[in-house]
mmCIF file of C-alpha atoms in Angstrom:
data_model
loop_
_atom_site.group_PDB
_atom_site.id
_atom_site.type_symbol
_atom_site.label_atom_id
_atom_site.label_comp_id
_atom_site.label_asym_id
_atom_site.label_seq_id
_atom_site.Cartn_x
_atom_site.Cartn_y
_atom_site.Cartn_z
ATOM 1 C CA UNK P 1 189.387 97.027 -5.740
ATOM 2 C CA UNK P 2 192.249 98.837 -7.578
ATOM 3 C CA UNK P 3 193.870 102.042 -8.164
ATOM 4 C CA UNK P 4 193.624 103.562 -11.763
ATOM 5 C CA UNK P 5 196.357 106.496 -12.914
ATOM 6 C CA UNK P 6 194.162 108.834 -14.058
ATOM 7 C CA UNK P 7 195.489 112.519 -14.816
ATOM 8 C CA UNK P 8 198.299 112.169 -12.648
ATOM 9 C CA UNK P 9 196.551 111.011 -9.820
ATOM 10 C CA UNK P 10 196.680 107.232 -8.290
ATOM 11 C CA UNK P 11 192.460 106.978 -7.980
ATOM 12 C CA UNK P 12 191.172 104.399 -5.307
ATOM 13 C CA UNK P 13 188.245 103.027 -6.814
ATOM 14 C CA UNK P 14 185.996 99.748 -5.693
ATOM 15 C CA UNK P 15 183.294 97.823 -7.921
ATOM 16 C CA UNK P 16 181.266 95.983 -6.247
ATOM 17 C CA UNK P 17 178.068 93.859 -8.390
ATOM 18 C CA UNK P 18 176.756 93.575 -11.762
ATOM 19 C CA UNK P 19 174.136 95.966 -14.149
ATOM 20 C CA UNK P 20 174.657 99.590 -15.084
ATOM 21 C CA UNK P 21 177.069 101.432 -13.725
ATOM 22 C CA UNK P 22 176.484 103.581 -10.552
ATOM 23 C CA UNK P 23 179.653 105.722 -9.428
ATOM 24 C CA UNK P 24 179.780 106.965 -5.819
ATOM 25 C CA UNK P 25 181.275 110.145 -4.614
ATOM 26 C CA UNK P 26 182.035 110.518 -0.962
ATOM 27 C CA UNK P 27 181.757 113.457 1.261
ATOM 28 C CA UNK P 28 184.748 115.855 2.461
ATOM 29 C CA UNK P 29 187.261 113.605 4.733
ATOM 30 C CA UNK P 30 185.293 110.484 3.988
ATOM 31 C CA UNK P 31 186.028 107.677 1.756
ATOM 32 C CA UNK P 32 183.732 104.758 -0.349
ATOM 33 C CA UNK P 33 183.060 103.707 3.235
ATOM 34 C CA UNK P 34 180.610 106.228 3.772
ATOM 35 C CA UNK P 35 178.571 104.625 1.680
ATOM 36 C CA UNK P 36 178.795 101.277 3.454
ATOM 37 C CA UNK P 37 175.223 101.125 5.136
ATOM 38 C CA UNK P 38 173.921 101.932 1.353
ATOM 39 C CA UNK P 39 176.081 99.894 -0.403
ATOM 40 C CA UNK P 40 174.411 96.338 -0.030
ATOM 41 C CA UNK P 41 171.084 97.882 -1.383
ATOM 42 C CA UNK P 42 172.669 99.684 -4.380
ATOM 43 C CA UNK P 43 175.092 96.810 -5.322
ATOM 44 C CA UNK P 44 172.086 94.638 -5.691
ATOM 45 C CA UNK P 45 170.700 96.451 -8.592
ATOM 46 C CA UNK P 46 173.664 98.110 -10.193
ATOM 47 C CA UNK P 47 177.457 97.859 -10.634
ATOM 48 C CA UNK P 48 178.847 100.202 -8.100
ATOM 49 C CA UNK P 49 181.828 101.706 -8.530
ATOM 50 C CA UNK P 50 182.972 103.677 -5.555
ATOM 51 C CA UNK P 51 186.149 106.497 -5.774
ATOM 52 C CA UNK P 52 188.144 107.778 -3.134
ATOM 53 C CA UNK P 53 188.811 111.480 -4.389
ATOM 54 C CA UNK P 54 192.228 113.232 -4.587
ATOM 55 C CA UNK P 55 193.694 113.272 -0.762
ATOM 56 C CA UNK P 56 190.833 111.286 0.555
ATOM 57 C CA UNK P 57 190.552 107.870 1.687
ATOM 58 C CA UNK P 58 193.446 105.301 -0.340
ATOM 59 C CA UNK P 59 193.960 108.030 -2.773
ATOM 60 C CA UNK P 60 197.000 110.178 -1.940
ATOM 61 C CA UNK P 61 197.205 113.677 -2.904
ATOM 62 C CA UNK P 62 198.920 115.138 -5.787
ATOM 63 C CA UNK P 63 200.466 118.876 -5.942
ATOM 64 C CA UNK P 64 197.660 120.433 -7.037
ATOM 65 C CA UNK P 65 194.840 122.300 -5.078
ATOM 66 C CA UNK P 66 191.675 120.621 -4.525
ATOM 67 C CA UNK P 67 188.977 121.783 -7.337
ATOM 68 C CA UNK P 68 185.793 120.624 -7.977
ATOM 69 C CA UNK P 69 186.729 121.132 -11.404
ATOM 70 C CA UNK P 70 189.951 119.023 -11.444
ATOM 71 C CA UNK P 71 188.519 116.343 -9.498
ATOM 72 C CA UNK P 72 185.316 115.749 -12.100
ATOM 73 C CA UNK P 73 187.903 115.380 -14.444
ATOM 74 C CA UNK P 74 189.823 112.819 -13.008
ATOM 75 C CA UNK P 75 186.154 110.911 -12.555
ATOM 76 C CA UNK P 76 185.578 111.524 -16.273
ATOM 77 C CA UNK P 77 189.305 109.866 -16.689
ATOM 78 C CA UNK P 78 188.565 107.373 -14.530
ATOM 79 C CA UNK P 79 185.101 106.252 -16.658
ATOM 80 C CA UNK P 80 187.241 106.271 -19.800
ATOM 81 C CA UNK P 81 190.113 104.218 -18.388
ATOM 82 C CA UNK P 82 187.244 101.625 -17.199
ATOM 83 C CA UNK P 83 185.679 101.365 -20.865
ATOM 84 C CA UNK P 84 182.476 103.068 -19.914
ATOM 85 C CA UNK P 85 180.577 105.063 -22.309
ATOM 86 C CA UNK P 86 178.503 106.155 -19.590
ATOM 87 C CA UNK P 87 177.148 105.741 -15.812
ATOM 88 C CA UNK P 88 175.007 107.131 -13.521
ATOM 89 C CA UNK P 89 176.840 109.549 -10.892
ATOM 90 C CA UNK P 90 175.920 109.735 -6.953
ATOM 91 C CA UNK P 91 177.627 112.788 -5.498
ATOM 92 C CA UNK P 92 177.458 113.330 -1.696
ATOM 93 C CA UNK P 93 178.033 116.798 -0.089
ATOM 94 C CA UNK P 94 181.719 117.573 -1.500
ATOM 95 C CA UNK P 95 181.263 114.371 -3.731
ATOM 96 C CA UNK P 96 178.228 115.873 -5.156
ATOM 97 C CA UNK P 97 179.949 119.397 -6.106
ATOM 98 C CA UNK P 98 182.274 117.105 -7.741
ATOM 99 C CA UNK P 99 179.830 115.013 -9.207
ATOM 100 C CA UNK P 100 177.724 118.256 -10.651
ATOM 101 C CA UNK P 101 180.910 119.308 -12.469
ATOM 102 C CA UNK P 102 181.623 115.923 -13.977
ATOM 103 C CA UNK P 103 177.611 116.452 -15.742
ATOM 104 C CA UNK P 104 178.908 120.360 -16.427
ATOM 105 C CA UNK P 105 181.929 119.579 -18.051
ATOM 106 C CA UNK P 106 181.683 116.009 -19.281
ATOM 107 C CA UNK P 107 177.444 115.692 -19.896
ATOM 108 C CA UNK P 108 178.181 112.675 -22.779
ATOM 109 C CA UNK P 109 179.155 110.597 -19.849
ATOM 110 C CA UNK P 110 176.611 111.203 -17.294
ATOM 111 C CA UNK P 111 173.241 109.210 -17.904
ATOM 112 C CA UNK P 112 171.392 110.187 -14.554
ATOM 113 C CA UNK P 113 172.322 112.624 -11.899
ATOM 114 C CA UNK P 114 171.860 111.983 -7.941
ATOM 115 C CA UNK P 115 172.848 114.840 -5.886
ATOM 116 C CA UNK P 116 172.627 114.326 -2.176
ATOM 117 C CA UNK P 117 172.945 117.203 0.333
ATOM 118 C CA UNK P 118 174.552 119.263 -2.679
ATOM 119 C CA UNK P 119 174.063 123.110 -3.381
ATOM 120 C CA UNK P 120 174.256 124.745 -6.874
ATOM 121 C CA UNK P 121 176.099 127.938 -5.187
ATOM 122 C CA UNK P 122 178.522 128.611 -2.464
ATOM 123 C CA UNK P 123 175.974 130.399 -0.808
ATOM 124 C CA UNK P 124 173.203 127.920 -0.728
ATOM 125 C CA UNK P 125 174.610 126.783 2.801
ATOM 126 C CA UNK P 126 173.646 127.947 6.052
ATOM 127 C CA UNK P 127 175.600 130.854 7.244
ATOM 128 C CA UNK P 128 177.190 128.863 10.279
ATOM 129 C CA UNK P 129 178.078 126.201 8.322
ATOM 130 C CA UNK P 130 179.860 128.469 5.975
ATOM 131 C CA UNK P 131 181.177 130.367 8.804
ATOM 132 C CA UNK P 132 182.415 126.674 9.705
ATOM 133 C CA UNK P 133 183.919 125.574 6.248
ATOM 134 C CA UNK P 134 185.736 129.174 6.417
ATOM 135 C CA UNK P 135 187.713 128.217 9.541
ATOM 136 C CA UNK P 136 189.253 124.661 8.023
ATOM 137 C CA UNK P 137 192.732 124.578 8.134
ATOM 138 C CA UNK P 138 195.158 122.737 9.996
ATOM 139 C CA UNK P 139 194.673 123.731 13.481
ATOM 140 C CA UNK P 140 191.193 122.212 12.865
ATOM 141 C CA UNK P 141 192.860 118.971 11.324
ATOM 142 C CA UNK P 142 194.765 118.496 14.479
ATOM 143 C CA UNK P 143 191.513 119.220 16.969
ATOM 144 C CA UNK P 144 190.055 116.181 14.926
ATOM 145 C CA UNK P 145 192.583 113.970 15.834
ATOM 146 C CA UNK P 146 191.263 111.038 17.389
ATOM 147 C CA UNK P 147 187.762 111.671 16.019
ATOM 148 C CA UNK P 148 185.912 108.838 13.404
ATOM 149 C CA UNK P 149 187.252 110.124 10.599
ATOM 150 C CA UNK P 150 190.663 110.474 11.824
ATOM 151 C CA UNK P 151 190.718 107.016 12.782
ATOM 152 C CA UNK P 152 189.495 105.812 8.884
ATOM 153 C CA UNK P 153 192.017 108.177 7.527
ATOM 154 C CA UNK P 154 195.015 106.811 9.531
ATOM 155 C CA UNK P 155 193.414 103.347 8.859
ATOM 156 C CA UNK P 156 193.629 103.534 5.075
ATOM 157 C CA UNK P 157 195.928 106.575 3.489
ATOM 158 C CA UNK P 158 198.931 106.134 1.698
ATOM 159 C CA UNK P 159 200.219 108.853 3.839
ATOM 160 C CA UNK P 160 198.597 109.446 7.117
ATOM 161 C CA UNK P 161 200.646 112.362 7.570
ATOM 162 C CA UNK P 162 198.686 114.511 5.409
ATOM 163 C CA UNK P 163 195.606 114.888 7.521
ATOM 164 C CA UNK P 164 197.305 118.642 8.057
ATOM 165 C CA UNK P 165 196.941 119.099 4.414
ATOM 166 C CA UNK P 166 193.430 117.581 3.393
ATOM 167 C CA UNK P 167 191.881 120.059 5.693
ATOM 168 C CA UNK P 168 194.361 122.925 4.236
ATOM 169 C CA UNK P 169 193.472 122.260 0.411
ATOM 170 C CA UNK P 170 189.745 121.488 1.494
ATOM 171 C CA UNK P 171 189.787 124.982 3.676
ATOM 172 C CA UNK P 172 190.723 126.599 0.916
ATOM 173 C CA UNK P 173 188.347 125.182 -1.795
ATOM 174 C CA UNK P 174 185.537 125.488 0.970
ATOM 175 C CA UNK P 175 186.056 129.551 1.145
ATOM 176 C CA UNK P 176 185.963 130.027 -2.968
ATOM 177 C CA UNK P 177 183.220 131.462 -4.241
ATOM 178 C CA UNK P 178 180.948 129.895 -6.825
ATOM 179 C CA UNK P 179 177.461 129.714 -8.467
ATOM 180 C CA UNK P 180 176.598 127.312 -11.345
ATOM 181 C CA UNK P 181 172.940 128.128 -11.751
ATOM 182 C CA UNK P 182 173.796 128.860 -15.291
ATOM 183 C CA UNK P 183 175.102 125.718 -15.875
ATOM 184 C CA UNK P 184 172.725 123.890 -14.018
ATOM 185 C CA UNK P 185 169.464 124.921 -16.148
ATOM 186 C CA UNK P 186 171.617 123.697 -18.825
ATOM 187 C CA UNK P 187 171.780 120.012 -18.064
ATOM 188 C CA UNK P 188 170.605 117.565 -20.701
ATOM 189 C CA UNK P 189 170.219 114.831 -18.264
ATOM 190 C CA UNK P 190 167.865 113.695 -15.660
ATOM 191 C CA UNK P 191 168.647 114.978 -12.043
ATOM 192 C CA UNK P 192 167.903 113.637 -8.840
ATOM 193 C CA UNK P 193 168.059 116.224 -5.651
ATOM 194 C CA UNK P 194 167.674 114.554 -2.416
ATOM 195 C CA UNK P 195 167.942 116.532 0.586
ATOM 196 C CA UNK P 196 167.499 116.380 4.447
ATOM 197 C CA UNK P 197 164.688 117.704 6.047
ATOM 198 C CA UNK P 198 166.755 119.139 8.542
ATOM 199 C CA UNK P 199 170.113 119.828 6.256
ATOM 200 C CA UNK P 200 172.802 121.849 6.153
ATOM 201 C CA UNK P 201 171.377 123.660 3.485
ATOM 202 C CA UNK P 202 167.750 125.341 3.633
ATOM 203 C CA UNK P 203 164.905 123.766 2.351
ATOM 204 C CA UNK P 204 164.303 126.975 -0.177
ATOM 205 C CA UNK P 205 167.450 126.279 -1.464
ATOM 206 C CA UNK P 206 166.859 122.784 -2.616
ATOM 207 C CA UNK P 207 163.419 124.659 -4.545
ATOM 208 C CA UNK P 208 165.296 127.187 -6.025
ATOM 209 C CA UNK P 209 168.186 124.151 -7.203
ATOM 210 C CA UNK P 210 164.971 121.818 -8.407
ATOM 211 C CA UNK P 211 163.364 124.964 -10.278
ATOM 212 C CA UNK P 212 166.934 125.331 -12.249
ATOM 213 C CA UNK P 213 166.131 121.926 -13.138
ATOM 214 C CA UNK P 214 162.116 123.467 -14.505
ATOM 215 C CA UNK P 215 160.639 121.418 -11.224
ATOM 216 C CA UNK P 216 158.219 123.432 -9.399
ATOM 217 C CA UNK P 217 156.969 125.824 -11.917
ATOM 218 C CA UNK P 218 153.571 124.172 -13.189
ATOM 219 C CA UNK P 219 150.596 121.438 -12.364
ATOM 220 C CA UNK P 220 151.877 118.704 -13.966
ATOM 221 C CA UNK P 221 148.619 117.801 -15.184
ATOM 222 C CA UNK P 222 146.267 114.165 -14.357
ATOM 223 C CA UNK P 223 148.295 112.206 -16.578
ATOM 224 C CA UNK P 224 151.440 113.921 -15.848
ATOM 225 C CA UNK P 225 152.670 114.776 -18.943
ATOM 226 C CA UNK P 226 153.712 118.344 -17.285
ATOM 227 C CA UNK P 227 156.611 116.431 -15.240
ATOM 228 C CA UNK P 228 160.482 117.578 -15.120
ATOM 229 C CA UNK P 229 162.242 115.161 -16.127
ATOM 230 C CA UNK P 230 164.216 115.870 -13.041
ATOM 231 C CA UNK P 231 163.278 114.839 -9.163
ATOM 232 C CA UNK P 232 163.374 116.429 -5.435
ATOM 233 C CA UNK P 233 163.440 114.123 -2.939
ATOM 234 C CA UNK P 234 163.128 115.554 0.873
ATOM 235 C CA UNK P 235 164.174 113.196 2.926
ATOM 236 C CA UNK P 236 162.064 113.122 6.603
ATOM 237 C CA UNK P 237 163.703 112.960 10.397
ATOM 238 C CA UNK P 238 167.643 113.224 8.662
ATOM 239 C CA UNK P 239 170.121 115.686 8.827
ATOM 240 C CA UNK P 240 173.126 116.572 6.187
ATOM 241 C CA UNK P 241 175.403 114.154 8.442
ATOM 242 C CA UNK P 242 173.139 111.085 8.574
ATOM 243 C CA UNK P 243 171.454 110.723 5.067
ATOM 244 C CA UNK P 244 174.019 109.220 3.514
ATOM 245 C CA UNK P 245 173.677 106.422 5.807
ATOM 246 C CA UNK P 246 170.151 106.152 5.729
ATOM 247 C CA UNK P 247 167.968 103.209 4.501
ATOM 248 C CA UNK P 248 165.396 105.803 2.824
ATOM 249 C CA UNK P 249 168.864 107.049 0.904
ATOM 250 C CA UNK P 250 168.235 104.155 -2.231
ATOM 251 C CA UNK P 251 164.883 103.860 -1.793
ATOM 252 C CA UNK P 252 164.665 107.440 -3.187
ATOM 253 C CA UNK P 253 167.314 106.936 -5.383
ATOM 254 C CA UNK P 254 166.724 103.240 -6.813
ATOM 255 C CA UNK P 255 163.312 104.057 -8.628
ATOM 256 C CA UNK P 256 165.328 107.163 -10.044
ATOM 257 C CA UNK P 257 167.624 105.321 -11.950
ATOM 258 C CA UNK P 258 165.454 102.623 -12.567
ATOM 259 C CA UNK P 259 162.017 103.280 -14.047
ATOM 260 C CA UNK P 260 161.402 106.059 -16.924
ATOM 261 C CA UNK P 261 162.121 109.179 -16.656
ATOM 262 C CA UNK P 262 159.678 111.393 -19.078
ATOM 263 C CA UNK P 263 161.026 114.568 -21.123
ATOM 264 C CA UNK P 264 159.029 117.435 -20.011
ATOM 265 C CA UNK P 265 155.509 117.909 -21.842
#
């Protein structure tokens, strides 16, 4: 557990057992210990390197907006600063926008993809949730007070008096518009899409994200050979909130990163 000073941010990052490198990216207002429940399982197959991102967690914020951009490039810094050619990235929610930018802008890095409760486009959410993210500012922040995350955050920030601010800057990234489907078809590496049944973003959307990918378009054939090299996982009786807790989370995940993945036939 250390920090790293990685493009002029102080990055929180943990590394916990041995084998190929797995990097975890939390949620909005979470930390690495979001991914406690999941941890044990993926630590015993992989090195796991977990990251606070900029303003979350034990990583204090910097003045500079939050971007999903910015922050992939800090995890980029962060790989090179740890001598690692590559790794495998698992992005959660605002972790995985930030994750799907580090494979946009930095794809030499990424080996395989995991993308949990993540859209491609702005508008791949629900319209209440988006209606939600629109309202975040810091009249929200101080509603939360006294709520889980509140009580992590005060736990473990440099500065706990920038609650007011992480909702701000996240607010404000929350309402910008974006699509990457362009980008997206354009991966070179392996993706994994894992979704809630009941999620915060539709079912059709997670389709439309794995078809991007050149999932969903074809019989695969008896032996296969017709495959994606890319993978939609729908995970059964979860919601966007509680899959990243979930046992069924590395199950799916695991045999991703573990067995073969075949180049499309």
């Amino acid at each position: 557990m250390s920090y790293a000073e990685v493009d002029g941010v102080r990055l929180w990052y943990e590394i916990h057992g041995t084998g190929r490198p797995l990097v975890l990216l939390h949620g909005g207002y979470g930390s690495t210990e979001m991914f406690a429940p999941v941890l044990p399982d993926l630590a015993a197959r992989r090195q796991v390197v977990a990251v606070d991102l900029q303003g979350h967690g034990r990583t204090a914020d910097v003045d500079r907006p939050l971007r999903y951009e910015s922050m992939a490039d800090d995890i980029a810094a962060l790989l090179r600063h740890l001598g690692l050619p590559a790794a495998d990235l698992l992005g959660y929610s605002l972790g995985g926008g930030v994750a799907l930018r580090a494979a946009i802008q930095h794809p030499a890095l990424v080996r395989r993809l995991v993308l949990v409760s993540t859209p491609y486009r702005r508008q791949g959410w629900y319209p209440e949730v988006l209606a939600a993210m629109a309202a975040q500012d810091e009249r929200v922040a101080e509603q939360m007070r006294g709520t889980p995350p509140h009580e992590r955050y005060e736990r473990v920030a440099p500065r706990p008096q920038d609650w007011p601010t992480l909702w701000a800057k996240t607010g404000e990234l929350l309402r910008r518009e974006y699509d990457w489907s362009a980008d997206v078809a354009a991966l070179p590496m392996p993706v994994l899409l894992v979704f809630a049944d009941a999620d915060s973003i539709p079912v059709r959307h997670a389709a439309e994200f794995f078809g991007l990918l050149g999932g969903g378009r074809r019989d695969p054939g008896g032996d296969g050979t017709g495959r994606p090299a890319s993978r939609l996982a729908v995970l059964p009786g979860l919601t966007h909130y509680d899959i990243v807790g979930s046992p069924a989370l590395p199950a799916a995940v695991l045999p991703f990163l573990t067995h073969g993945v075949r180049a499309p036939g």
